[in-house]
XYZ file of C-alpha atoms in Angstrom:
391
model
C 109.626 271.232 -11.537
C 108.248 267.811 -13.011
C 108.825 264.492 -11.313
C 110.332 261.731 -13.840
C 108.232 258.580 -13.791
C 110.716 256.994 -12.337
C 111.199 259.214 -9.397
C 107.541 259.109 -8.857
C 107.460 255.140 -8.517
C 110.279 255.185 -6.012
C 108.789 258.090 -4.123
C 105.177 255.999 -4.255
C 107.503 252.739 -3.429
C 108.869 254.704 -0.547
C 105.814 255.691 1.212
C 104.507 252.256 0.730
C 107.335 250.800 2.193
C 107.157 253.486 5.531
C 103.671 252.498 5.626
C 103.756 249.171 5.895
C 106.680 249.564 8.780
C 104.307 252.337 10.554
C 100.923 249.671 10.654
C 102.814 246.382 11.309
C 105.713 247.531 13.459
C 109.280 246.185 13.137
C 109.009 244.080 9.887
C 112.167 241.747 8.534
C 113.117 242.819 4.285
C 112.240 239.127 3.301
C 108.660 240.301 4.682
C 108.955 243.404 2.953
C 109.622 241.875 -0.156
C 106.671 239.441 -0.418
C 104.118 242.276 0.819
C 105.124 244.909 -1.472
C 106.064 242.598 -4.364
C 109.402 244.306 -5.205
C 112.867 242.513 -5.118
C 115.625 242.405 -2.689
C 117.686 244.593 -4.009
C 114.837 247.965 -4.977
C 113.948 247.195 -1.096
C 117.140 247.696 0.490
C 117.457 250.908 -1.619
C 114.255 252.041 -0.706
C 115.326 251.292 3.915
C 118.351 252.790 2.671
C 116.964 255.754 1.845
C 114.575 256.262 4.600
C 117.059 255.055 7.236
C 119.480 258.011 5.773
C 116.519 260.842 6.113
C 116.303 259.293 9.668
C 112.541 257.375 9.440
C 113.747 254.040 10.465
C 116.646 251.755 11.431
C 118.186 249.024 9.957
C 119.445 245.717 12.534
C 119.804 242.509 13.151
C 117.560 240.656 14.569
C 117.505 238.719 18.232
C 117.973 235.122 18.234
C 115.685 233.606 15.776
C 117.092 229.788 16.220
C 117.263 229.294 12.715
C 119.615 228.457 10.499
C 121.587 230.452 7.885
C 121.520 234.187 7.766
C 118.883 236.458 9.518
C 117.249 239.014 7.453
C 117.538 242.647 8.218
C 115.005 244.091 10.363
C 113.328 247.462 9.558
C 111.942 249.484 12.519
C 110.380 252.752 12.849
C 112.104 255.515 14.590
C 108.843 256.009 17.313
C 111.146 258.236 19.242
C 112.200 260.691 16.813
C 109.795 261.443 14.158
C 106.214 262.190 16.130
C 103.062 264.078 15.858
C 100.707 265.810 18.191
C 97.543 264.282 18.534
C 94.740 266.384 20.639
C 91.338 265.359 21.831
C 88.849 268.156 22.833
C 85.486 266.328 24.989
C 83.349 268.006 26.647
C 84.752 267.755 29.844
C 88.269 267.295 29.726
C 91.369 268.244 26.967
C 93.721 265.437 26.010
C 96.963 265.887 24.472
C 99.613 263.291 23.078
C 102.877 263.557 21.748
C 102.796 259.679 19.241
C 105.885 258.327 17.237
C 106.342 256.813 13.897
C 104.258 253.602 14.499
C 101.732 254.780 16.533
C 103.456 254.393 19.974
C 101.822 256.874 22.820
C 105.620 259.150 23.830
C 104.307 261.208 26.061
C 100.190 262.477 27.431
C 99.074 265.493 29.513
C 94.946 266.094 30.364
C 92.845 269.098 31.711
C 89.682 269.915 32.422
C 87.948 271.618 29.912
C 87.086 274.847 30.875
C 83.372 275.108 31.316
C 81.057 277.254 28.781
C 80.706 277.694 25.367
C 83.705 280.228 24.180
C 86.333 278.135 22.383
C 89.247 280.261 23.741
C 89.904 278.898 26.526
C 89.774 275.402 24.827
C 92.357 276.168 22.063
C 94.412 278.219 25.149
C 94.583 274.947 27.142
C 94.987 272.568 24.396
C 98.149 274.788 23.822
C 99.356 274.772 26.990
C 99.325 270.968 27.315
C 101.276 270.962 23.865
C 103.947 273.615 25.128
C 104.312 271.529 27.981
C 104.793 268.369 26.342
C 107.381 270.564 23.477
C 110.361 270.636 26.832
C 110.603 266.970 26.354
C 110.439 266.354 22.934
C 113.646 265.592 21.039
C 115.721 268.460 19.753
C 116.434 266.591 16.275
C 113.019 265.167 15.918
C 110.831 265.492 13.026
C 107.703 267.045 13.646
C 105.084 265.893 11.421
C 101.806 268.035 11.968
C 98.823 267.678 14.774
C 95.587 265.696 14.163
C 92.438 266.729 16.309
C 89.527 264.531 17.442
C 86.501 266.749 18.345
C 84.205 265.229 20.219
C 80.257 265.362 18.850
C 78.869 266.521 21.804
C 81.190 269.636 21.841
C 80.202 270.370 17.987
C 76.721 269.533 18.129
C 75.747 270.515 21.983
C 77.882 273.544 22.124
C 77.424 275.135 18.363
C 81.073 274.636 17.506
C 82.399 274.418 14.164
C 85.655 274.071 12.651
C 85.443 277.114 11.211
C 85.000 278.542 15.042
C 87.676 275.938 16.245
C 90.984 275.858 13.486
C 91.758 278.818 12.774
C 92.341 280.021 16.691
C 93.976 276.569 17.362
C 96.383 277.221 14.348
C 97.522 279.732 15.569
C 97.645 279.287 19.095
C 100.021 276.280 18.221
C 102.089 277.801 15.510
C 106.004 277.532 16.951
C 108.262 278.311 14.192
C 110.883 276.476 16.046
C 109.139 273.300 15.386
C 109.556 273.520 11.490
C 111.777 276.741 10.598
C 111.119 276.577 6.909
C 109.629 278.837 4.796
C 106.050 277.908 4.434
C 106.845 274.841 6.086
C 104.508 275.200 9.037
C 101.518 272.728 10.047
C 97.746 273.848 10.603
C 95.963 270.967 12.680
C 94.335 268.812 10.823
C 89.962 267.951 12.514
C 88.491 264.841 12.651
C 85.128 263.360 14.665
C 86.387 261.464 17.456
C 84.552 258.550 17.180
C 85.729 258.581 13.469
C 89.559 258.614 14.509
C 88.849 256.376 16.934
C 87.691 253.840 14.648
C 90.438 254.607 12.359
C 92.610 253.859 14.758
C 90.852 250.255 15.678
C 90.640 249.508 12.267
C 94.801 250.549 12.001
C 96.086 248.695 14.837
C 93.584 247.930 17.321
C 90.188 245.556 17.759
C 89.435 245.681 14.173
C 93.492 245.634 12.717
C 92.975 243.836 8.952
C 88.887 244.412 8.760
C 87.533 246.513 5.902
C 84.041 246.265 7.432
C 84.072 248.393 11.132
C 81.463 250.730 13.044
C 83.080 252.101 16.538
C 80.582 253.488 18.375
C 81.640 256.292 20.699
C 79.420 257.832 23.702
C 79.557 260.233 25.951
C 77.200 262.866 26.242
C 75.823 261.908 23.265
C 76.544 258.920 20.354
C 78.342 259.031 17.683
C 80.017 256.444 15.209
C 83.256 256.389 13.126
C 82.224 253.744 9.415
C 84.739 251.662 7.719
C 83.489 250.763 4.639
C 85.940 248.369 1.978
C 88.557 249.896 4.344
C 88.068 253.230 3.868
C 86.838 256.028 5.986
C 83.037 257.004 5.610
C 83.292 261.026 6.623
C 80.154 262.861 4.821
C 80.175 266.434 4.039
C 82.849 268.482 5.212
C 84.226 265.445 7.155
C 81.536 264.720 9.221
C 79.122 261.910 9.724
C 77.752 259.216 11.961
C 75.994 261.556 13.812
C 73.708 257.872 15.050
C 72.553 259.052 17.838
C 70.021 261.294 16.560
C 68.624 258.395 14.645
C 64.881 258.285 15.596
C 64.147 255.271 17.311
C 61.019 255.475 19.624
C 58.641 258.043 18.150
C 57.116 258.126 21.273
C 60.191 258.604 23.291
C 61.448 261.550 24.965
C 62.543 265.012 23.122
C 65.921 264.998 22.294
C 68.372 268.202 22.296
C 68.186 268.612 18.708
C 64.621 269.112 18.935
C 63.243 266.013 17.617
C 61.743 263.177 20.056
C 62.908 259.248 20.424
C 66.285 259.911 18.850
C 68.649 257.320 19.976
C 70.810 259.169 22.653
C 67.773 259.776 24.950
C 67.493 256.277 25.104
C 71.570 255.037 26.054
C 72.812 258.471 26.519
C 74.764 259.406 29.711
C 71.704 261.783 30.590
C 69.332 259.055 30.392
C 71.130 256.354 32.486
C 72.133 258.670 34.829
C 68.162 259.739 34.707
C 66.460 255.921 34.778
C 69.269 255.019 37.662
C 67.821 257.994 40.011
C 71.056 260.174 39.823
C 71.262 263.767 39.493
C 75.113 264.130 39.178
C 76.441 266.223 36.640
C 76.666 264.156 32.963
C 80.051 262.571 32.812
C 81.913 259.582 32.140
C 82.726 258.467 35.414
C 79.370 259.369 36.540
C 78.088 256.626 33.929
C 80.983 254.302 35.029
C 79.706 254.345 38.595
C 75.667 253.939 37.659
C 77.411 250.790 35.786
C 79.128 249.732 38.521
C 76.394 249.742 40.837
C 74.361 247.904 38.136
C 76.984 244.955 39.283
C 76.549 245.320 42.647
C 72.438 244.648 42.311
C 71.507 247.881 42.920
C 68.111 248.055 41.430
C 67.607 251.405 39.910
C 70.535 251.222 38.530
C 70.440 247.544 37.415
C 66.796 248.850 35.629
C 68.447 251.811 34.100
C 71.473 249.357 32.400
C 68.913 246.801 31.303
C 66.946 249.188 29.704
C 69.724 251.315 27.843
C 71.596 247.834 26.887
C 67.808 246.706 25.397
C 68.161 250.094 23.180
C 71.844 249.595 22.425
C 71.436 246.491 20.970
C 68.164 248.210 18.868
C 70.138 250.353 17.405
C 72.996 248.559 17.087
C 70.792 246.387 15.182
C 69.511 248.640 12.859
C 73.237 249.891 11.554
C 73.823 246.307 11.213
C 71.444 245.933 8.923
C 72.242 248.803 6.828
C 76.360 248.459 6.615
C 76.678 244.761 7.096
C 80.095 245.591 8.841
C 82.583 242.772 10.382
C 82.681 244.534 13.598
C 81.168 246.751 15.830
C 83.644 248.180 18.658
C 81.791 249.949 21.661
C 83.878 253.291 23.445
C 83.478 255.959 25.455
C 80.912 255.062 28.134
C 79.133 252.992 25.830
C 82.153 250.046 26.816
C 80.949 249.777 29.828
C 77.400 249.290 29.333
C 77.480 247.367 27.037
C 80.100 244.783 28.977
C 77.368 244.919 31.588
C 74.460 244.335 29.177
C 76.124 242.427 26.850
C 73.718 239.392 26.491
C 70.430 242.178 26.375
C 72.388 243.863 23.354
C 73.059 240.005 21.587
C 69.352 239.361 22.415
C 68.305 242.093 20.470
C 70.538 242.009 17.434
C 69.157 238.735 17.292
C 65.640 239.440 17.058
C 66.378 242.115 14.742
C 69.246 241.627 12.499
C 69.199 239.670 9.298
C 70.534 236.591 9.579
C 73.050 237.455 6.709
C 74.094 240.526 8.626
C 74.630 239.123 12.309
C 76.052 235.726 11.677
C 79.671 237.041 11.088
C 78.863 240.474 13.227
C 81.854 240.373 16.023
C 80.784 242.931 18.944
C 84.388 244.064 20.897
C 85.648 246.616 23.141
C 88.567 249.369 22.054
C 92.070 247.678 22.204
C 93.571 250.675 22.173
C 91.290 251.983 24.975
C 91.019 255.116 26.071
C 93.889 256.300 23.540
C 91.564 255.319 20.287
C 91.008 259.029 19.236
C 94.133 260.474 20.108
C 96.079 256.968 18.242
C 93.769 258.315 15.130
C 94.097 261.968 15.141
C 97.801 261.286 15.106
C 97.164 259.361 11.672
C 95.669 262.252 10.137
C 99.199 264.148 11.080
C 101.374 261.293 9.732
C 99.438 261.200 6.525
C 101.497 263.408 4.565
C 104.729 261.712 5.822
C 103.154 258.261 4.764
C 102.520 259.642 1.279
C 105.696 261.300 -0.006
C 108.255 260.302 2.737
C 110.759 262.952 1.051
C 108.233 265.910 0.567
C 109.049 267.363 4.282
């Protein structure tokens, strides 16, 4: 059946308006109505609607010491309409249940089961979700899962998501958690360093810049590009794989076969290498070369120095070629480059074009830790956001 025009401007209005409430958080309707240029009376239809399908809630505000009569507040129901967000890295699963507005509900972690079969993944990513399902609100509305996949498990492992969606779909298929016909929700993939900067860019370090690179490491290095505000994914959804961007020809080979690429210079493998450790390659493996850096040991304080020299070189060079606002380090590259901050300034310096690094702002993840899961719990509420009244 066709939608009148008029139905489709109030259901476009609509998803606007729950859009605006999900970013910013409780918002007042005199805010409303400057942002979204519509008049008093088409917004308090439009929170009426969406307050009566249970999205938000209508009050009054707290004590705002001024005089005359408070404007209505608009809030978003966090605790009642939610999406699973799930984070598979290469050693560990993360799993979060996030409400309308992008507020964290619940979490649950695992290790990742070791080897390259992705059954055991999807079977403990479920797990985590069934677990989290007991304490989820019987009248919530579900919205969908988002999934950040980590580079290093697509890339270092042979994974695709043609290996990875299908068995996840299904292992997380619960009829009970939307009993209509047809009206089930596959998982939708994303890179996590692409999520991750999503979510920055949404409501973290970079909240309001159209200009962001978030660069992600772990076992290897990956970046999530905001371009004019939007999303930069490549074919198939997937791009910024940096850190096979050759930059010492004369460097050592790289996994993918090619030498001098840009995670055997600040990967975890080679800090943990130049610091004279042998542990196994993981984050808090990297955390405690770092730390040690601090402390003055000297292998490690070499190794640091050294990968913070390269970080900044490369850092440099994507400067130069997307001229972004800001550039938010995560994963285990947060820590080295807090460490080796001034080495990475020095060399975006030397490199950079003036007109590039002038307005360049270099930050850490707001959001932490929680940056991918925050994101892949976009891609769920994405649907919601664009026709509040199709569930």
């Amino acid at each position: 059946m066709s939608t009148s025009p008029q139905e489709s401007v109030r259901r476009q209005n609509l998803g606007a308006l729950l859009r605006y409430v999900h970013v910013r958080g409780a918002t007042s309707r005199a805010e409303l109505t400057s942002q979204l240029g519509l008049n008093r009376s088409t917004i308090g239809a439009l929170t009426a609607d969406l307050a009566t399908a249970g999205l938000i809630d209508e009050g009054v505000p707290q004590e705002t010491g001024r005089a005359g009569r408070p404007s209505i507040v608009v809030r978003p129901r966090s605790s009642r309409v939610y999406g699973y967000a799930l984070s598979i890295e290469l050693d560990r699963l993360r799993a979060a249940r996030v409400g309308l507005g992008g507020k964290v509900l619940d979490g649950r972690a695992a290790l990742r089961p070791p080897g390259t079969d992705a059954g055991p993944t999807v079977a403990g990513l479920a797990a985590l979700i069934a677990d989290m399902r007991r304490t989820a609100p019987a009248d919530g509305v579900f919205v969908g899962y988002g999934v950040a996949v980590s580079g290093s498990v697509r890339h270092h492992l042979g994974w695709a998501d043609e290996t990875i969606e299908p068995a996840l779909a299904a292992a997380l298929d619960d009829h009970r958690l939307d009993p209509r016909p047809g009206g089930r929700r596959p998982p939708i993939l994303g890179g996590i360093a692409d999520l991750a900067a999503l979510a920055e860019h949404t409501r973290g370090a970079a909240a309001g810049v159209a200009n962001v690179i978030y660069l992600h490491g772990d076992a290897g290095i990956s970046a999530g590009i905001i371009a004019g505000g939007r999303r930069i994914t490549g074919y198939g959804s997937h791009s910024g794989q940096v850190g096979h961007m050759v930059v010492n020809p004369a460097g050592r080979l790289c996994g993918c076969g090619s030498r001098g690429c840009w995670e055997t210079e600040i990967g975890e493998r080679a800090l943990l290498h130049l610091a004279g450790r042998t542990v196994p390659t993981a984050g808090a493996a990297v955390t405690g070369a770092v730390s040690a850096a601090r402390e003055g040991d000297p292998d490690a304080l070499a190794a640091v120095v050294h990968a913070a020299d390269w970080l900044g070189f490369g850092v440099a060079n994507l400067v130069n070629i997307f001229n972004p606002t800001v550039v938010v380090f995560g994963g285990t590259l947060r820590e080295l480059y807090l460490t080796g901050a001034d080495h990475v300034r020095q060399r975006l310096s030397a490199m950079a074009l003036p007109a590039c690094r002038d307005h360049v702002g270099l930050r850490t993840p707001q959001l932490g830790d929680d940056a991918p899961l925050v994101g892949a719990a976009e891609l769920a509420f994405e649907a919601l956001l664009s026709d509040p009244l199709s569930r």
